[in-house]
mmCIF file of C-alpha atoms in Angstrom:
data_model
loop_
_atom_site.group_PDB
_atom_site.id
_atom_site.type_symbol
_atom_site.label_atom_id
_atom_site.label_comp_id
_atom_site.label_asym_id
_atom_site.label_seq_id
_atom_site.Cartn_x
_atom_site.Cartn_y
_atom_site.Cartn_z
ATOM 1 C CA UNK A 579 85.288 89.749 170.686
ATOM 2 C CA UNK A 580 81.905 88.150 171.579
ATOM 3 C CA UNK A 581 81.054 91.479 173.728
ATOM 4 C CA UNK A 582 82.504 93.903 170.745
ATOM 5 C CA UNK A 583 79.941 91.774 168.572
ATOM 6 C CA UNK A 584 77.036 91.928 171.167
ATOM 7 C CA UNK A 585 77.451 95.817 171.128
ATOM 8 C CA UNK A 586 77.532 96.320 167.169
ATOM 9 C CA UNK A 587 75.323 94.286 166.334
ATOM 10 C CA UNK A 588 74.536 92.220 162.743
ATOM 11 C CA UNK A 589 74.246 95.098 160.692
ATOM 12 C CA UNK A 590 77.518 97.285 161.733
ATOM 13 C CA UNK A 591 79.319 94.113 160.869
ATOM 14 C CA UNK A 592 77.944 93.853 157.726
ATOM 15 C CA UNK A 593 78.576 97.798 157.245
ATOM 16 C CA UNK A 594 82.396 97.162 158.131
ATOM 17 C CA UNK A 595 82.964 94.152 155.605
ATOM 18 C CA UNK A 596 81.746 96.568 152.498
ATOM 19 C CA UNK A 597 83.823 98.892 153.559
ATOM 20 C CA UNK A 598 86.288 96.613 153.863
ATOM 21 C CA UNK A 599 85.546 95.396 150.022
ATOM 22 C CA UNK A 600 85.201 98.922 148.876
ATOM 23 C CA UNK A 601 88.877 99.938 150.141
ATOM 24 C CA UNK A 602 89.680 96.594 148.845
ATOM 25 C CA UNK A 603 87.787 97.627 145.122
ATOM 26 C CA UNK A 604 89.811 100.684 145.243
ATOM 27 C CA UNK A 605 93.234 99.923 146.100
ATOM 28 C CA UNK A 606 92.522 97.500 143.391
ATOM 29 C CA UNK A 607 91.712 100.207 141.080
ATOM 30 C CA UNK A 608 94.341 102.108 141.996
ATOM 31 C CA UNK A 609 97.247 99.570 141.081
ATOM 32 C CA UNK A 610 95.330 98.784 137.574
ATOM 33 C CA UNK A 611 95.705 103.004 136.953
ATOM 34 C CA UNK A 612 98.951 102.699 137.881
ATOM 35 C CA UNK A 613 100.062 99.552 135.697
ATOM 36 C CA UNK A 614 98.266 101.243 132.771
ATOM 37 C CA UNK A 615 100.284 104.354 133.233
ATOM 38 C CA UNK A 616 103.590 102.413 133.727
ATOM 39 C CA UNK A 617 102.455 100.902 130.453
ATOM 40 C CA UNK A 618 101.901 104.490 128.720
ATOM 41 C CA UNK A 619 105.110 106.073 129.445
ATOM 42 C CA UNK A 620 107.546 103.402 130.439
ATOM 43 C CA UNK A 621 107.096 100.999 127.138
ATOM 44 C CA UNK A 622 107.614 101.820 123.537
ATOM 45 C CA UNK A 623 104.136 100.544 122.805
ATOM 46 C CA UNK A 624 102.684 102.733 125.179
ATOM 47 C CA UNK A 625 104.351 105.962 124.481
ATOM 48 C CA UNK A 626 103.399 105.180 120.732
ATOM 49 C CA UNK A 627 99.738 105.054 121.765
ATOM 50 C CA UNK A 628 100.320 108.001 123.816
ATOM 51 C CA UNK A 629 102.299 109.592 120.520
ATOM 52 C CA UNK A 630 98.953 108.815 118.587
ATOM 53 C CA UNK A 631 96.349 109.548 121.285
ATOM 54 C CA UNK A 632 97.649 113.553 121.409
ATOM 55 C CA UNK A 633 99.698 114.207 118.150
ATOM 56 C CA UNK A 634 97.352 113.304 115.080
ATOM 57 C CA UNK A 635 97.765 114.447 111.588
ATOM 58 C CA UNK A 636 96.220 117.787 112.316
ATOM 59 C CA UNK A 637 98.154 118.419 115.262
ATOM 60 C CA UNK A 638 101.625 117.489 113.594
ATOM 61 C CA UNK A 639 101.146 119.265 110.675
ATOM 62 C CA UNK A 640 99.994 122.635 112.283
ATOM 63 C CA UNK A 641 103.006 121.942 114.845
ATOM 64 C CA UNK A 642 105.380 121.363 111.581
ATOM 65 C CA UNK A 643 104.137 124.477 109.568
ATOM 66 C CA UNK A 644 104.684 126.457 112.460
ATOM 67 C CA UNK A 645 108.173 125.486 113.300
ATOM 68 C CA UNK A 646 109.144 125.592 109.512
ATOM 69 C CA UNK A 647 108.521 129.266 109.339
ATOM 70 C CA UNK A 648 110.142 130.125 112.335
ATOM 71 C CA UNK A 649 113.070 128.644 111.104
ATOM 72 C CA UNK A 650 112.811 130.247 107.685
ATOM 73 C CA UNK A 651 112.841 133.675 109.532
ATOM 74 C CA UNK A 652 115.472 132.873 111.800
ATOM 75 C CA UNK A 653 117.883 131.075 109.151
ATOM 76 C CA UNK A 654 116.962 134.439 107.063
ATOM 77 C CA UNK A 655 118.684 136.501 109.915
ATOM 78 C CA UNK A 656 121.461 134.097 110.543
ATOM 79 C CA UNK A 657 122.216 134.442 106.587
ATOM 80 C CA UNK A 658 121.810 137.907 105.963
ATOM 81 C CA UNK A 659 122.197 139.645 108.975
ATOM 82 C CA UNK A 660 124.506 138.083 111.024
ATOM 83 C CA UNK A 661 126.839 136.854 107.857
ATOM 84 C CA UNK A 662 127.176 132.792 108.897
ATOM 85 C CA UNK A 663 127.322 131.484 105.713
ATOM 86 C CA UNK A 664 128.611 127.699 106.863
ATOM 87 C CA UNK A 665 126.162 125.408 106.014
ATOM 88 C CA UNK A 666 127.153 122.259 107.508
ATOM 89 C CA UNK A 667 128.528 123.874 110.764
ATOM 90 C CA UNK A 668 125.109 125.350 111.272
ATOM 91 C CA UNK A 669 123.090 122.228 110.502
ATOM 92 C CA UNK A 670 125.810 120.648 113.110
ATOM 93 C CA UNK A 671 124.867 122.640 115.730
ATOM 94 C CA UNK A 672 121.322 122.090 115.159
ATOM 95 C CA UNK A 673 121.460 118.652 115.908
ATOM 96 C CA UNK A 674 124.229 119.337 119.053
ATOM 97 C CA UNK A 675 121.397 121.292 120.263
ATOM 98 C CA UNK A 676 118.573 118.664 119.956
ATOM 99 C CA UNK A 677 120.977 115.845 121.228
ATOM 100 C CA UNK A 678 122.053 117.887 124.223
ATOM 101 C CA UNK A 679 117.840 119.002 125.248
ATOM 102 C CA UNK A 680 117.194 114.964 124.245
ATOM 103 C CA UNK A 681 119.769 114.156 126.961
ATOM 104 C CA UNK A 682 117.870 116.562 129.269
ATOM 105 C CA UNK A 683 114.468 114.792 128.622
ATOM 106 C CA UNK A 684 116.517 111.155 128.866
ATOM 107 C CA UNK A 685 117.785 112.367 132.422
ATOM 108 C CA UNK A 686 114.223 113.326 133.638
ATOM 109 C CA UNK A 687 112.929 110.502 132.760
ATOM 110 C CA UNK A 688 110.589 112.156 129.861
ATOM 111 C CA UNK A 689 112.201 110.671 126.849
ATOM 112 C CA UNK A 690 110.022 107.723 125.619
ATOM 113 C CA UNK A 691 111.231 104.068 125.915
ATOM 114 C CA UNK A 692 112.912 102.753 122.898
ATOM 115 C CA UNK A 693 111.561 99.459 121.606
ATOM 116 C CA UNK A 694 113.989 96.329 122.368
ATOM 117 C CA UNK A 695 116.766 95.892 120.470
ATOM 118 C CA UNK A 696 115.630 92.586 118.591
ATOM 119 C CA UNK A 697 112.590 94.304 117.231
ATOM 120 C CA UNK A 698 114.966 96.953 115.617
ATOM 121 C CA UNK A 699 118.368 95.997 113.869
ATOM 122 C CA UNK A 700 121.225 98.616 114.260
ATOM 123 C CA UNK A 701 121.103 99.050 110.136
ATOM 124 C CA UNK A 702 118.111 100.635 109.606
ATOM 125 C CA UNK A 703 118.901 102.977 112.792
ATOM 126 C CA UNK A 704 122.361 103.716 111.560
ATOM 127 C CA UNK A 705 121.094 104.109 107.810
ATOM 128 C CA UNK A 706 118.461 106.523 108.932
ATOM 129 C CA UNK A 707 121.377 108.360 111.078
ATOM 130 C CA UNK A 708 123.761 108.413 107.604
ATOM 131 C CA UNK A 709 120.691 109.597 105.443
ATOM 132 C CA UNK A 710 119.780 112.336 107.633
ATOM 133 C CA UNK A 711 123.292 114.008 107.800
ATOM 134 C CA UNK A 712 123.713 113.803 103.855
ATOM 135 C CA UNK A 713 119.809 115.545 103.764
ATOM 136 C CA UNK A 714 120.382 118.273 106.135
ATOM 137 C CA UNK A 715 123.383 119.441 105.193
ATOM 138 C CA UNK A 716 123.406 118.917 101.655
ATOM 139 C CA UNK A 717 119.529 121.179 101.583
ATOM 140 C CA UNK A 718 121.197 124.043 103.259
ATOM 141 C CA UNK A 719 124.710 123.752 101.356
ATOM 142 C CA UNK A 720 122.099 123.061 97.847
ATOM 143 C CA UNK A 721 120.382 126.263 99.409
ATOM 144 C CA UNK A 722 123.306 128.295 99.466
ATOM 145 C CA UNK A 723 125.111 127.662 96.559
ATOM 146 C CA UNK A 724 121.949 127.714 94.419
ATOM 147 C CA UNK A 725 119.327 130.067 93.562
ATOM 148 C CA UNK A 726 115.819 129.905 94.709
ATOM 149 C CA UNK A 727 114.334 128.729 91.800
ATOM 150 C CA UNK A 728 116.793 125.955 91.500
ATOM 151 C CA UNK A 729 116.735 125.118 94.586
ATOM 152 C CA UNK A 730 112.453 124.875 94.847
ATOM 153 C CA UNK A 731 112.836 122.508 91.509
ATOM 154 C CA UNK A 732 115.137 120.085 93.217
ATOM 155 C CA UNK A 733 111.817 119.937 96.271
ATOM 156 C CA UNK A 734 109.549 119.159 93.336
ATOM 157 C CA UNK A 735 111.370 116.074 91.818
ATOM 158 C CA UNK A 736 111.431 114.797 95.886
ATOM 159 C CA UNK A 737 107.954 113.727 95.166
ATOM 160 C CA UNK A 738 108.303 111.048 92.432
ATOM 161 C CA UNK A 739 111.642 110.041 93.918
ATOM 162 C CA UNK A 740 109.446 108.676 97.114
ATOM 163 C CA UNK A 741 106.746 107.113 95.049
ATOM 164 C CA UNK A 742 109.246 105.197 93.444
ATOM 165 C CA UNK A 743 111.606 104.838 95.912
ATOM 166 C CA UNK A 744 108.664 103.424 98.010
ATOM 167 C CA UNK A 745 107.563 101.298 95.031
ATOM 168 C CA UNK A 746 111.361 99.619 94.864
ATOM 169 C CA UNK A 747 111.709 99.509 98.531
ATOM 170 C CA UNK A 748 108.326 97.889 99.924
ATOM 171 C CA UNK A 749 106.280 97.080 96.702
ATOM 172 C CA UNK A 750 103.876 100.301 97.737
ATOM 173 C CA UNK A 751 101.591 101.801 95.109
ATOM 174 C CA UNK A 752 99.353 104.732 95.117
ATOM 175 C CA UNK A 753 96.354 105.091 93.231
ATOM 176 C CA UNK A 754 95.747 106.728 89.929
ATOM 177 C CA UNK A 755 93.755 109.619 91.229
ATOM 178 C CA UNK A 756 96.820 110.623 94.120
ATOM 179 C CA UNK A 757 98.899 110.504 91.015
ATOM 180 C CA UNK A 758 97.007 112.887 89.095
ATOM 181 C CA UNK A 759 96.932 115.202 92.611
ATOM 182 C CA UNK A 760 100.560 115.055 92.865
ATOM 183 C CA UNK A 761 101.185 115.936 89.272
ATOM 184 C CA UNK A 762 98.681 119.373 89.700
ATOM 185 C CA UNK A 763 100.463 120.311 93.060
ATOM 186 C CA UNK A 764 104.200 120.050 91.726
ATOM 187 C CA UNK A 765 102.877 121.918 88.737
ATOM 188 C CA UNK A 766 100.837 124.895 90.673
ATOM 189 C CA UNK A 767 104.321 124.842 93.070
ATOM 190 C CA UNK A 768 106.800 125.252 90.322
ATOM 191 C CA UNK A 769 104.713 127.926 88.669
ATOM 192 C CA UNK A 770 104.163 129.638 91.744
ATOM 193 C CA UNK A 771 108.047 129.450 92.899
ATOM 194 C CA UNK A 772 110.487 129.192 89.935
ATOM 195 C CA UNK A 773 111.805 132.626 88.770
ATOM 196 C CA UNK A 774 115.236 132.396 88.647
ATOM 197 C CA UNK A 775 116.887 129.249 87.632
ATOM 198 C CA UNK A 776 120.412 130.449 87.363
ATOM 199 C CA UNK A 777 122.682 127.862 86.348
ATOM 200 C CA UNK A 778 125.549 126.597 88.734
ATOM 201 C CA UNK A 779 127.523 123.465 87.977
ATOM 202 C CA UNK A 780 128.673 122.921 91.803
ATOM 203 C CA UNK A 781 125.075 123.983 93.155
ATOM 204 C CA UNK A 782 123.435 121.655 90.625
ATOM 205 C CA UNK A 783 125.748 118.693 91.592
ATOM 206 C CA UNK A 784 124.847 119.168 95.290
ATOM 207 C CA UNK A 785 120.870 119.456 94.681
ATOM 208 C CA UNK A 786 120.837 116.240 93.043
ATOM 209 C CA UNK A 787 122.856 114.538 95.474
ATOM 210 C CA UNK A 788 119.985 115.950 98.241
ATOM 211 C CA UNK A 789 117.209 114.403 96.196
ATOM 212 C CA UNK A 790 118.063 110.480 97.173
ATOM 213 C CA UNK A 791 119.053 110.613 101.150
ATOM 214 C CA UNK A 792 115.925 113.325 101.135
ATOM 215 C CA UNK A 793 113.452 111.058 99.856
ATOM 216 C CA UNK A 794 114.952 107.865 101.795
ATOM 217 C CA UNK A 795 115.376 109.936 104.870
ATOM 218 C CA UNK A 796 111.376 110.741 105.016
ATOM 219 C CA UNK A 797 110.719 106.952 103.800
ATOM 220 C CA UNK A 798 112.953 105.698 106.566
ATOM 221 C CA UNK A 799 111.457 108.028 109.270
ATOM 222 C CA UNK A 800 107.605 106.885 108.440
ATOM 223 C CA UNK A 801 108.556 103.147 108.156
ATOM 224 C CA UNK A 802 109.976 103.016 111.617
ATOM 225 C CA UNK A 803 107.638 104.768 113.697
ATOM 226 C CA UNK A 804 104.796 103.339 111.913
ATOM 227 C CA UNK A 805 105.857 99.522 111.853
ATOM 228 C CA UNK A 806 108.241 99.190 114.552
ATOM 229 C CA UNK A 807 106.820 101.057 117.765
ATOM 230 C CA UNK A 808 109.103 103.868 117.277
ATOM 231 C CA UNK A 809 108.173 107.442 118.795
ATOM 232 C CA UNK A 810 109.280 110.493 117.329
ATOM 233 C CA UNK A 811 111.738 111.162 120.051
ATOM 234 C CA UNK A 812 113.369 108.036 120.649
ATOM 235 C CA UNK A 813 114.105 107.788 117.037
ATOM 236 C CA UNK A 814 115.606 111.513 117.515
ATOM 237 C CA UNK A 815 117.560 110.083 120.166
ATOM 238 C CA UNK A 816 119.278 106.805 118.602
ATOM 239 C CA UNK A 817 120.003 107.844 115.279
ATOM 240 C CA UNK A 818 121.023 112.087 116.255
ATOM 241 C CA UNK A 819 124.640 111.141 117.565
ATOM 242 C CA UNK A 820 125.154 109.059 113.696
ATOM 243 C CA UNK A 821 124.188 111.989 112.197
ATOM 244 C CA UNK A 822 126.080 114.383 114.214
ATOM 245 C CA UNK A 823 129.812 111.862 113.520
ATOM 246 C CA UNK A 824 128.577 112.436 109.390
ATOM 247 C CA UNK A 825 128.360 116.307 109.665
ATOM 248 C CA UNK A 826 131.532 116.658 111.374
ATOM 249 C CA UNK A 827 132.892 114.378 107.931
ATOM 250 C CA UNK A 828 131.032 116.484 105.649
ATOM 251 C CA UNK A 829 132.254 119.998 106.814
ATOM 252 C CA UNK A 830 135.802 120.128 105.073
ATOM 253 C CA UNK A 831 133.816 119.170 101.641
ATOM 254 C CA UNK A 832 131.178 122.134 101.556
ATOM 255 C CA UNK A 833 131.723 124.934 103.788
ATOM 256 C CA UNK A 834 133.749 127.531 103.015
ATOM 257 C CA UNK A 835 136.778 128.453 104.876
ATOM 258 C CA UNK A 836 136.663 131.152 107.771
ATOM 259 C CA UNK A 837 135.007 129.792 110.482
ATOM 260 C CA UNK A 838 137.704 130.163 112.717
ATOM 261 C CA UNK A 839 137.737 133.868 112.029
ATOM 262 C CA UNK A 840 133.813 134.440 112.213
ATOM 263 C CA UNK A 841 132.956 136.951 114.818
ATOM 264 C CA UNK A 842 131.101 135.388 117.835
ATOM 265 C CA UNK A 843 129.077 138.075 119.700
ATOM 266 C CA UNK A 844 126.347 138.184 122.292
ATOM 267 C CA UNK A 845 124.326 139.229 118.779
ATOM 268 C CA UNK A 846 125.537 136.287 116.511
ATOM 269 C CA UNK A 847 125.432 133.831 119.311
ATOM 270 C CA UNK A 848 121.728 134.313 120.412
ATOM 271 C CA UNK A 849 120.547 134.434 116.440
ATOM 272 C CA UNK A 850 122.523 131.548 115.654
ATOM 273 C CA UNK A 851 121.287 129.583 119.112
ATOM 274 C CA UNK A 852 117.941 130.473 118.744
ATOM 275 C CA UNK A 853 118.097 128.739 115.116
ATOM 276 C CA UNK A 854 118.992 125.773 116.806
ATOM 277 C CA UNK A 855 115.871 125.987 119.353
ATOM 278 C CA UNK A 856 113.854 126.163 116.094
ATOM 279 C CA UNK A 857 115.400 123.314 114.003
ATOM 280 C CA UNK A 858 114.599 120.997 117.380
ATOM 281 C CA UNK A 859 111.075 121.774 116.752
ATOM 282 C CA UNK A 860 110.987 121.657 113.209
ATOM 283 C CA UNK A 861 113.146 117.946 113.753
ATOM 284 C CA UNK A 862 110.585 116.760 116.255
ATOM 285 C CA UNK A 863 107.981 118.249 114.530
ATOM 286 C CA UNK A 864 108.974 116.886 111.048
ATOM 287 C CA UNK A 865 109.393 113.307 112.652
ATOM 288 C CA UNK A 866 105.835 113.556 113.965
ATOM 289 C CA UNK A 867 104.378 114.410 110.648
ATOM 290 C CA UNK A 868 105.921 111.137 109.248
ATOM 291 C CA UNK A 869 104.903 109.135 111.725
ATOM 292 C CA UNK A 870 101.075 110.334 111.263
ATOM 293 C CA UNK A 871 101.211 110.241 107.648
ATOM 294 C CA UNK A 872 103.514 109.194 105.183
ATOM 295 C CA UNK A 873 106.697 110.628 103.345
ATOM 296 C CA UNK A 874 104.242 111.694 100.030
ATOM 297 C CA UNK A 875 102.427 113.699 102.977
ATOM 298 C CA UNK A 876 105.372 115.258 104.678
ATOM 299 C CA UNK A 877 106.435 116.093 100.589
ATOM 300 C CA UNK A 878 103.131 117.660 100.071
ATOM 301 C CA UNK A 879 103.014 119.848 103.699
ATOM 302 C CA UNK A 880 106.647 121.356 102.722
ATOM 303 C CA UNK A 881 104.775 122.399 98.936
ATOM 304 C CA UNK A 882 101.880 123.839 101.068
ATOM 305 C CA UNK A 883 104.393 125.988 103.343
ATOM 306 C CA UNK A 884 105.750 127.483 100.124
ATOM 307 C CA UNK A 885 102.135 128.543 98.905
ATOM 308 C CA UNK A 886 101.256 130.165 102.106
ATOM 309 C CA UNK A 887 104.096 131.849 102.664
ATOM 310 C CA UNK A 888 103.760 133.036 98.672
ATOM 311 C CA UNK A 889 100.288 134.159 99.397
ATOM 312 C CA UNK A 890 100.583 135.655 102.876
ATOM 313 C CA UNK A 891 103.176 138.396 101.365
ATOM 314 C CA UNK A 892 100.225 139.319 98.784
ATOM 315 C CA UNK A 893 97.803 139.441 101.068
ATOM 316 C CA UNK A 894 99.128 140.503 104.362
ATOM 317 C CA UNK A 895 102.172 142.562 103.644
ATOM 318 C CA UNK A 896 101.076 143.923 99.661
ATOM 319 C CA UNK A 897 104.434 142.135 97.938
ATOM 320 C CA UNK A 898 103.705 141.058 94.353
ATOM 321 C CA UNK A 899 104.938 137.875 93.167
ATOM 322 C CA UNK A 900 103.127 138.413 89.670
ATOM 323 C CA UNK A 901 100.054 136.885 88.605
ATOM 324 C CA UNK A 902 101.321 133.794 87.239
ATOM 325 C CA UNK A 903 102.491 132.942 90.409
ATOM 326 C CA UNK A 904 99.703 133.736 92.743
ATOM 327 C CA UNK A 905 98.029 131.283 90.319
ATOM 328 C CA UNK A 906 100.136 128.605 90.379
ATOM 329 C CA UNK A 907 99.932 128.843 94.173
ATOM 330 C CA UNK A 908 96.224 128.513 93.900
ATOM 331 C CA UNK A 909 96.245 125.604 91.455
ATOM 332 C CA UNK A 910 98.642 123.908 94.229
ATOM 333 C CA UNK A 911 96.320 124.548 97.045
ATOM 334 C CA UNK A 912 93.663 123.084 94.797
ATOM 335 C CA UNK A 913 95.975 120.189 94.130
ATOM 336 C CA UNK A 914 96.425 118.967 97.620
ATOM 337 C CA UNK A 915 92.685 119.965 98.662
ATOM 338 C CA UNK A 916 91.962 116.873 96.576
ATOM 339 C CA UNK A 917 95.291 115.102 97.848
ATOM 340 C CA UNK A 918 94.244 115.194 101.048
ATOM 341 C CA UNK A 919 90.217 114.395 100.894
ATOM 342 C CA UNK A 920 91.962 110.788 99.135
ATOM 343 C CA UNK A 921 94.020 110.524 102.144
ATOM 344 C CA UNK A 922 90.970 110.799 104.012
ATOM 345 C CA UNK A 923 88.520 108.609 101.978
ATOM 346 C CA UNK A 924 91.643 105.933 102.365
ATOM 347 C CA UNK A 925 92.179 106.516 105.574
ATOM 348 C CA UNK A 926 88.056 105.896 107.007
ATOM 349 C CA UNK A 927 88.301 102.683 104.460
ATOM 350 C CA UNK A 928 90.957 101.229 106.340
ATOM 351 C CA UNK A 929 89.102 101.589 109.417
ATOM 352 C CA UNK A 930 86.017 100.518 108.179
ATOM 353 C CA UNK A 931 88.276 97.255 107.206
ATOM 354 C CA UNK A 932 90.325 96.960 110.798
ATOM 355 C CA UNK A 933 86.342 97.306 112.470
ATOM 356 C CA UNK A 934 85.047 94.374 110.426
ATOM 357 C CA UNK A 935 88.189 92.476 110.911
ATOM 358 C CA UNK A 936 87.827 92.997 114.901
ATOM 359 C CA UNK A 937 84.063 91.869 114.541
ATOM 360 C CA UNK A 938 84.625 88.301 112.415
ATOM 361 C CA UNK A 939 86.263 86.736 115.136
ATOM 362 C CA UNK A 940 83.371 87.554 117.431
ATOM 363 C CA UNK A 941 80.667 85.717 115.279
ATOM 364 C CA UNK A 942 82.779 82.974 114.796
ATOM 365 C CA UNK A 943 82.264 81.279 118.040
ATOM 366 C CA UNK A 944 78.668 82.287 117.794
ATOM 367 C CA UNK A 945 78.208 79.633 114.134
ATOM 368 C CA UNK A 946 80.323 76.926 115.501
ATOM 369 C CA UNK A 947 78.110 75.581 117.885
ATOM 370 C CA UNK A 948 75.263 75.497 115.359
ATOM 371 C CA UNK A 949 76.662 73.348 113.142
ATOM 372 C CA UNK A 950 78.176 71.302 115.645
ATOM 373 C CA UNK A 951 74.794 70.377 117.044
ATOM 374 C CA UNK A 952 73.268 69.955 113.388
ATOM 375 C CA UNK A 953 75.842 67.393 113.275
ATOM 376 C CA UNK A 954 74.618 65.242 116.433
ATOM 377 C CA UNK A 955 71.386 65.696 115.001
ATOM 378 C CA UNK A 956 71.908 63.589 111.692
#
């Protein structure tokens, strides 16, 4: 050793023991990168970071408008062309579908971690799994039995269902101005999209059943992910098989008879399939929009769909909805325009707020010693 140390010399040890520390430095880095990504996918609070750090408001709410009118289309075909007019078997094998791709995710390790079991009773998981079967099923059954005007007025009176509901449930208020906002965008929306209200006593009974598990569904699915460390898809996960057990109840009640003599072709079977792709993203996507923004918000997104699907046929394919209604659909658009700059306003207050309450602690420590040494002083 004394020879080896001869030949090298002082400096070429030195050189050795930083490299020594830098390899040290780095594997040191290394293990902190890898605790903090353990951290981000393999714990709920992580994966809801991860669920905020890549799917904001914008990005759930494009995601969600896109994935509601691809289902719109392909429920269209499933309707018209194909001839499936079972309501609740359909919405059923919608949520098969998303349970069986969840288990796909769950066995490659991709579905996020679901908070512990103390932080989240089984109520509120089963409740939101009950609620969701009764709003699924009964919108498409309050869909098929009614017409399209009825059914659009049953949406509107969603909106003050959740304000109140919301009021009753966790003592939340909105302000006087969102209030005013609301009222102008259910007004421009039922202007814009109620023609025919044809009267149906069985049709009517079913939309106002939809109107209470709709609202608490969308209160339920905000309140979790936004209080509890939920992430869209582990909720999707826990509470899908409830919901599946309810549909299975509720199919003897509302759909017709005849499924066992429905025709199932290569045709029917890819229409009806590729409907359930779609209602997995518009789930997922839904479930992200709540968690980003609130129920009012997902309320107002599903009014905003209607507009723009009202004015794209004027504009892009030359149908004519009448003038009334291309107004109303404006007035709407204008309606949320000024819904959504409160949201924002609110939104950069409350950070403004969290900032300053992050900052008091730090000039705490800073005043403490002051007065401490005025005091030895006197």
């Amino acid at each position: 050793m004394g020879l080896l140390d001869s030949l090298l010399g002082t400096n070429a040890r030195k050189f050795i023991k930083r490299k020594d520390s830098d390899a040290g430095e780095a594997g040191q880095a290394l293990e902190e990168l890898r605790g903090s990504l353990y951290n981000d996918i393999r714990t709920s609070e992580g994966a809801k970071r991860q669920q905020q750090r890549f799917c904001g408001p914008a990005v759930a709410m494009t995601f969600n408008f896109m994935a509601a009118v691809g289902v719109i289309m392909a429920n269209k075909l499933v309707m018209k062309k194909v001839g499936f007019n079972f309501p609740i078997f359909l919405t059923l094998i919608h949520y098969s579908t998303s349970w069986i791709l969840l288990g796909i995710l769950r066995a490659l390790s991709l579905l996020p971690v679901s908070p512990p079991s103390k932080a989240t009773p089984f109520a509120p998981l089963f409740s939101l799994g009950v609620v969701m079967s009764f709003a699924s099923g009964l919108a498409n059954a309050s869909l098929n039995h009614n017409s399209v005007g009825f059914y659009q007025m049953a949406k509107i009176a969603v909106t003050p269902s959740i304000v109140l509901a919301e009021f009753i449930l966790f003592r939340k208020t909105i302000s006087y101005k969102k209030v005013l906002a609301l009222v102008v965008v259910s007004g421009g929306v039922a202007i814009a999209t109620v023609k025919d209200l044809e009267f149906n006593f069985f049709g009517a009974c079913i939309a106002i059943a939809w109107i209470i598990p709709s609202s608490i569904n969308k209160i339920l699915w905000s309140n979790l992910q936004q209080h509890a460390n939920w992430t869209a898809l582990a909720l999707m996960w826990k509470t899908t098989p409830v919901t599946i057990f309810f549909l299975v109840a509720l199919m003897p009640c509302l759909d017709p008879p005849g499924l066992l003599s429905f025709k199932w072709d290569l045709y029917s079977s890819s229409a009806i399939f590729l409907t359930a792709l779609l209602g997995f993203l518009l789930q997922w996507s839904g479930a992200l929009v709540l968690g980003a923004t609130s129920a009012t918000s997902h309320v107002v997104l599903g009014q905003f769909k209607s507009c723009v699907i009202l004015l794209g046929g004027f504009l892009i394919f030359g149908s004519d909805p009448g003038f009334v209604s291309i107004c109303g659909a404006l007035t709407a658009l204008a309606g949320m325009s000024i819904y959504t700059s409160l949201n924002l306003q609110e939104s950069r207050e409350n950070l403004i707020f969290q900032l300053q309450a992050q900052t008091l602690p730090l000039s705490k420590p800073k005043t403490e010693p002051e007065t401490t040494t005025t005091d030895d002083q006197t």
